[in-house]
Coordinates of C-alpha atoms in Angstrom, one line a residue:
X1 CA 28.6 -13.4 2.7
X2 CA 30.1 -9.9 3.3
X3 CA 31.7 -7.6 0.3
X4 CA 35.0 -6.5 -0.2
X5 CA 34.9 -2.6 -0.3
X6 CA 37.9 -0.5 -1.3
X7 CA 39.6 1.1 1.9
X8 CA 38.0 -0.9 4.3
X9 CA 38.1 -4.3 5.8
X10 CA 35.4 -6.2 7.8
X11 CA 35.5 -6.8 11.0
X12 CA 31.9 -7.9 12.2
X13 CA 29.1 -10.0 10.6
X14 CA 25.6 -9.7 12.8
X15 CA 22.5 -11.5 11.8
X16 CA 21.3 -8.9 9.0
X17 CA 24.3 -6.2 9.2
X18 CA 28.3 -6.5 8.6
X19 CA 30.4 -3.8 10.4
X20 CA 33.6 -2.3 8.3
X21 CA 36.5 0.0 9.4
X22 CA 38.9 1.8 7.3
X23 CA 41.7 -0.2 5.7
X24 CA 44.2 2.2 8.3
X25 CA 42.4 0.9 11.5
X26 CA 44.0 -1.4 13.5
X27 CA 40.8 -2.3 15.2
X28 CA 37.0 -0.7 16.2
X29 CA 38.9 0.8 19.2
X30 CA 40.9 2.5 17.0
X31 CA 38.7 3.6 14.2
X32 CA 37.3 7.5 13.7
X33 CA 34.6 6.0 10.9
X34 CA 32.7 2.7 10.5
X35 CA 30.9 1.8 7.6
X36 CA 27.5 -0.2 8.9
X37 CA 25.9 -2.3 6.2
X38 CA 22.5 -3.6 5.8
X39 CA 22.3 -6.8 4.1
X40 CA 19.2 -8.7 2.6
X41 CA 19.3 -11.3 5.0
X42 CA 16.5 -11.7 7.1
X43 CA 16.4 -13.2 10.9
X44 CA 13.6 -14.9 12.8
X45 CA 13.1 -16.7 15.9
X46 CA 17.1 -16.2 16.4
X47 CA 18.3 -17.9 13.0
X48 CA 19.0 -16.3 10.0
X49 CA 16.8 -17.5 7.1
X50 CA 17.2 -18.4 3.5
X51 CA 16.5 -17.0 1.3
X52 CA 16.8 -12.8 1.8
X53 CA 14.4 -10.7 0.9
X54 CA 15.6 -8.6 -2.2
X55 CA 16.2 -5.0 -1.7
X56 CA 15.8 -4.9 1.9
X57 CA 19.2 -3.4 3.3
X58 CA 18.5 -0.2 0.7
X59 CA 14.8 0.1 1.8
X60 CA 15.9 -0.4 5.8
X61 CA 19.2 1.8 5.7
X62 CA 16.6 4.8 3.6
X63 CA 14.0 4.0 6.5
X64 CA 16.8 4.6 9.2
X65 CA 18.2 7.7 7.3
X66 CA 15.0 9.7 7.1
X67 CA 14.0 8.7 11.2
X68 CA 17.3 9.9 11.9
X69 CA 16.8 13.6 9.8
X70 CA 13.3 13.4 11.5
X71 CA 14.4 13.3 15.0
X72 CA 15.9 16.4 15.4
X73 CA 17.4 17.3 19.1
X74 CA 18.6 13.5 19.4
X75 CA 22.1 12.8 18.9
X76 CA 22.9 10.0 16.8
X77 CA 25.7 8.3 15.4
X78 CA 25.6 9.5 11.6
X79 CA 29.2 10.9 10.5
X80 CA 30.4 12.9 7.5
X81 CA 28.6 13.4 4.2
X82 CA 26.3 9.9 3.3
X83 CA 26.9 10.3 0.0
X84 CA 30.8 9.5 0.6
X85 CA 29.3 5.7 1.3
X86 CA 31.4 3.5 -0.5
X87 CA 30.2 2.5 -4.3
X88 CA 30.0 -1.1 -3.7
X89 CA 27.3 -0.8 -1.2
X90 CA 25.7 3.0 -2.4
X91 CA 22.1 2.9 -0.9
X92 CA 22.3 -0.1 1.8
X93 CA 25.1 1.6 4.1
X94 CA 25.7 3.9 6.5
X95 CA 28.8 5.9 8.0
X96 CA 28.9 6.3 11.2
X97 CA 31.1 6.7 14.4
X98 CA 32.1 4.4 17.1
X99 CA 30.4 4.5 20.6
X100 CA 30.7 3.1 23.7
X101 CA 27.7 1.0 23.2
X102 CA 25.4 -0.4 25.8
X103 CA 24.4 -3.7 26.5
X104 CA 20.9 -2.8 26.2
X105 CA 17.7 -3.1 24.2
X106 CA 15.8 -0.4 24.6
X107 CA 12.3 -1.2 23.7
X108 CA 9.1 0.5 24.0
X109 CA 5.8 -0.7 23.6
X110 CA 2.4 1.1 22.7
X111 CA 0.3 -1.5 21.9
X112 CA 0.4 -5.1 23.7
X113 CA 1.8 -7.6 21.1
X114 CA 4.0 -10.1 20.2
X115 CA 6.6 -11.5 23.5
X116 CA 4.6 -8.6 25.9
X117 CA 1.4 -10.4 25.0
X118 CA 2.5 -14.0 25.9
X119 CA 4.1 -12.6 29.1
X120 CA 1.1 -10.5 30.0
X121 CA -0.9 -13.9 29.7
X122 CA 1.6 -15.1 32.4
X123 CA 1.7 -12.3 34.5
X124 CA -0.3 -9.6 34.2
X125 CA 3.1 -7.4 33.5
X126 CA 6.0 -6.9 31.0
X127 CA 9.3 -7.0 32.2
X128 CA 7.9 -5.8 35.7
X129 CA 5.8 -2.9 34.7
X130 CA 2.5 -4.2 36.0
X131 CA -0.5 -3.7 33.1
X132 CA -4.5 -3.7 33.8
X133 CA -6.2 -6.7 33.6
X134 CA -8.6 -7.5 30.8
X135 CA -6.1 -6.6 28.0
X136 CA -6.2 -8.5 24.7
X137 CA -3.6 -9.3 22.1
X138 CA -3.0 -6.0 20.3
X139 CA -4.8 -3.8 22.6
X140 CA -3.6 -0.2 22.9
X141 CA -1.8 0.3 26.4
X142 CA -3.0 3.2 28.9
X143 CA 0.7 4.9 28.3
X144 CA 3.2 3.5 26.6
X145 CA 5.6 1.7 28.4
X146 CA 9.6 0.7 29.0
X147 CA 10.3 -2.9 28.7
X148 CA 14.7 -3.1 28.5
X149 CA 16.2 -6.4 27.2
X150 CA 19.6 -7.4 28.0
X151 CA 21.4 -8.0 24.3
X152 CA 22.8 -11.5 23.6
X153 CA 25.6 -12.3 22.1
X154 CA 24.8 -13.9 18.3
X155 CA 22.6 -16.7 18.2
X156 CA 21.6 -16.3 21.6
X157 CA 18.4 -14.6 22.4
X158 CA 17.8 -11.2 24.0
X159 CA 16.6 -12.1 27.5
X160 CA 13.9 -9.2 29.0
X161 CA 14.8 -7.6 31.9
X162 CA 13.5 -5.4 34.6
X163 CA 14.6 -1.0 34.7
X164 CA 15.6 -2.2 38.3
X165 CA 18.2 -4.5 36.0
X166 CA 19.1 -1.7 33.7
X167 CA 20.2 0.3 36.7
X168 CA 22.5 -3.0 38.1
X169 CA 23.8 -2.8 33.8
X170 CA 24.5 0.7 33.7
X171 CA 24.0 2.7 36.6
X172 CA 21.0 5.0 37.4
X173 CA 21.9 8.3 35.3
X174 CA 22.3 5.9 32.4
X175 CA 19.6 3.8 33.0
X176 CA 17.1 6.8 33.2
X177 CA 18.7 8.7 30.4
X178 CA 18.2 5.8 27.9
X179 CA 14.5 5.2 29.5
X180 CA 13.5 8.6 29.1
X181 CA 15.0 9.0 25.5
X182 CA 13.5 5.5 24.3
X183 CA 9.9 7.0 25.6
X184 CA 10.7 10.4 24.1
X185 CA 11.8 8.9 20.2
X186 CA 9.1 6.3 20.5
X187 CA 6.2 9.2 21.2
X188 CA 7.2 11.3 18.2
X189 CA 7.7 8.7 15.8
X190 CA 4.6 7.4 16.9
X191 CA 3.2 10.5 15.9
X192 CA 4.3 11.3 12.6
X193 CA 3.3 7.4 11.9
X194 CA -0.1 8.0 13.1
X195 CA -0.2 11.0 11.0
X196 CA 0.3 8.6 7.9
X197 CA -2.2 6.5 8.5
X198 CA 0.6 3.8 10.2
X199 CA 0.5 2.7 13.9
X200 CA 3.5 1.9 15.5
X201 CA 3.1 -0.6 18.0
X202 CA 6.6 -1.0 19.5
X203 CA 10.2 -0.8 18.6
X204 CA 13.2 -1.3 20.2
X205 CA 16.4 1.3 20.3
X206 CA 20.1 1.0 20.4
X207 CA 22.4 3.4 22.3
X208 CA 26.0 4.1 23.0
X209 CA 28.3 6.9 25.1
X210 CA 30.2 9.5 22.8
X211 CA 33.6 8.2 23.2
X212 CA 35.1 11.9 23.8
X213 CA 32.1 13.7 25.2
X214 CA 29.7 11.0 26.8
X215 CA 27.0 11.9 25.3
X216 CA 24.0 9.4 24.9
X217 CA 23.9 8.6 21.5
X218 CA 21.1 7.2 19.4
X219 CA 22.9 4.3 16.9
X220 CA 22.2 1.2 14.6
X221 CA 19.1 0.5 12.9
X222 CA 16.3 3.2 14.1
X223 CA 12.4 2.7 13.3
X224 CA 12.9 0.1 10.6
X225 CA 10.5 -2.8 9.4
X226 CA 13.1 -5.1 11.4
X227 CA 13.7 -3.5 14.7
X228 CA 10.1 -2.4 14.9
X229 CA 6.0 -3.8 14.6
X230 CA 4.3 -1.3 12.4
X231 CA 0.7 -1.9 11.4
X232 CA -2.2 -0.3 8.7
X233 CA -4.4 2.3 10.9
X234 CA -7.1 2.1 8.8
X235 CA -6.7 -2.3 8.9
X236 CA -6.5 -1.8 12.9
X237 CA -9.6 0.0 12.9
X238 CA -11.9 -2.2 11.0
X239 CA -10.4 -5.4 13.3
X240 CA -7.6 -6.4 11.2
X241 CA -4.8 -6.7 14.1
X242 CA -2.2 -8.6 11.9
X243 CA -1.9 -6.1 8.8
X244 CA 1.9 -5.6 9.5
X245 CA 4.7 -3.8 7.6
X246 CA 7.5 -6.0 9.3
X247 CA 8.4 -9.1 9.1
X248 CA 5.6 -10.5 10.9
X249 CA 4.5 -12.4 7.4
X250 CA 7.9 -14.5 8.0
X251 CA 7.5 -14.9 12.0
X252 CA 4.2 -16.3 11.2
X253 CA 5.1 -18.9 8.3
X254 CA 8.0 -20.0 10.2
X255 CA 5.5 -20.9 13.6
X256 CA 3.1 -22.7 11.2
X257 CA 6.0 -24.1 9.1
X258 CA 8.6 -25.3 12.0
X259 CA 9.2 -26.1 15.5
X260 CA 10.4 -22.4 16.8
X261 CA 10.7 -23.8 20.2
X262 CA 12.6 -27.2 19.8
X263 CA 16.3 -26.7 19.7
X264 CA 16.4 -30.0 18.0
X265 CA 14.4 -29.4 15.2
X266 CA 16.8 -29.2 13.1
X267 CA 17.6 -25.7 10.2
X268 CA 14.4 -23.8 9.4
X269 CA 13.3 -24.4 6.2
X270 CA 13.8 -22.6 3.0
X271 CA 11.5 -19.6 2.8
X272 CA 8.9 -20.1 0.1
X273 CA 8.6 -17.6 -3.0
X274 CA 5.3 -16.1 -2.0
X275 CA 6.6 -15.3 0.9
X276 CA 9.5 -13.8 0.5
X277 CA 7.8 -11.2 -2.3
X278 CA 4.9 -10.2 0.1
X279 CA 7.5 -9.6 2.8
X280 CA 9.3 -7.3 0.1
X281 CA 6.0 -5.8 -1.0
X282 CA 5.0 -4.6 2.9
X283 CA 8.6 -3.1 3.4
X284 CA 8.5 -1.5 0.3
X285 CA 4.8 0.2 1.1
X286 CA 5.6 1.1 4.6
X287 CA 9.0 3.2 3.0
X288 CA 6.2 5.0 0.8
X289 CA 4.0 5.2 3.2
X290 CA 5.6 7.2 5.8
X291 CA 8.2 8.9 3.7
X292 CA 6.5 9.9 0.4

């Protein structure tokens, strides 16, 4: 359910965020300033779940906000003074400015996990970029590597794609900008992870054009516990390969707890209590972990 916030009016409601332009806006097209909020809801598997997961649209927007001061020399979408977010949702919003967004996902992948894992099984490759053989689930890659989904529209899944797909999307320039940008973000963050004892196995990126200069802009969510599969170094090192900071804890009770792949199956269930708390727990340590 989305908020009412004085001098501006909602326009979008995503899976996890709601999207709000001033009360004078006639439309996004229109607008100088959005107001991007992070909610508590939590999404797996393509549904939203029940219940959310207290606190976690301030801890992911305070995630986002100290990547983006981190990532100096990338443009993103960040407008005006944050401290001008509106009262009713002080802590779990952003303000931003509109882009020409594209219909990308850019994601990049260190480590071999998660959907590159099951299509590696199949294929040796992910999303065409071919990968030596002998891998196992949560091995570290050679280099890491460029693996673009196209975005769905909601409740639809993101469908991988190949670069040689990116470049039908978007054009070349584009399609190599956001390639080498997505490698570039992903190997300093990866970095100052490593350097706090975190590993950061993949992440995806969203990015849009500068409506008045073009520019390639970085935007939405960046390097958060949802958009990204973050696990302990030290956990990693000693064999532990499923000591995550996402929301891996609510992927994995979901598989054991309901048919993911049956379109029939009916609503998840109800997340149980436990979980929910350890899923607030690891976002919580993660946030102290590499900001503190």
């Amino acid at each position: 359910m989305t908020i009412e916030i004085e001098g501006f009016t909602d326009v979008y409601s995503g899976k996890v965020r709601d999207l709000y332009i001033p009360t004078d806006a006639v439309s996004i097209d229109d607008a100088e300033t959005l107001l991007v909020v992070a909610s508590d809801r939590v999404s797996a598997y393509d549904h939203v779940l029940e219940p959310g997961i207290p606190g976690k649209g301030e801890l992911l927007t305070s995630l986002s906000l100290w990547w983006f001061d981190q990532l100096s020399g990338i443009a993103n979408h960040l407008v005006g003074d944050q401290a001008d977010v509106p009262v009713e949702v002080a802590g779990r919003a952003m303000l931003v400015k509109p882009l020409n967004m594209f219909p990308i996902e850019c994601v990049v992948r260190g480590y071999l996990s998660g959907s590159g894992w099951k299509e590696y099984l199949e294929s040796q490759s992910v999303c065409g970029v071919a990968l030596p053989a002998g891998l196992e689930n949560g091995d570290r890659l050679p280099e890491p590597i460029y693996t673009p989904a196209f975005k769905a529209e909601l409740g639809e899944h993101d469908e991988n794609i190949t670069f040689e797909r990116t470049i039908e999307l978007v054009g070349a320039q584009v399609a190599e900008r956001l390639r080498d940008l997505s490698l570039e973000i992903y190997s300093r963050a990866s970095a100052i992870a490593e350097a706090r004892g975190v590993i950061l196995a993949d992440t995806k990126f969203e990015f849009g054009a500068d409506r008045v200069s073009g520019e390639i802009t970085l935007a939405d969510e960046v390097l958060t516990s949802d958009s990204s599969r973050y696990w302990d170094a030290e956990a990693y090192a000693a064999g532990d390969r499923l000591a995550s900071f996402d929301k891996q804890i609510v992927r994995n009770w979901l598989a054991a707890n309901w048919d993911t792949t049956d379109a029939s199956a009916g609503p998840p269930p109800a997340l149980p209590e436990h979980i929910v708390e350890q899923t607030a727990a690891r976002y919580r340590e993660l946030l102290t972990r590499l900001t503190a």
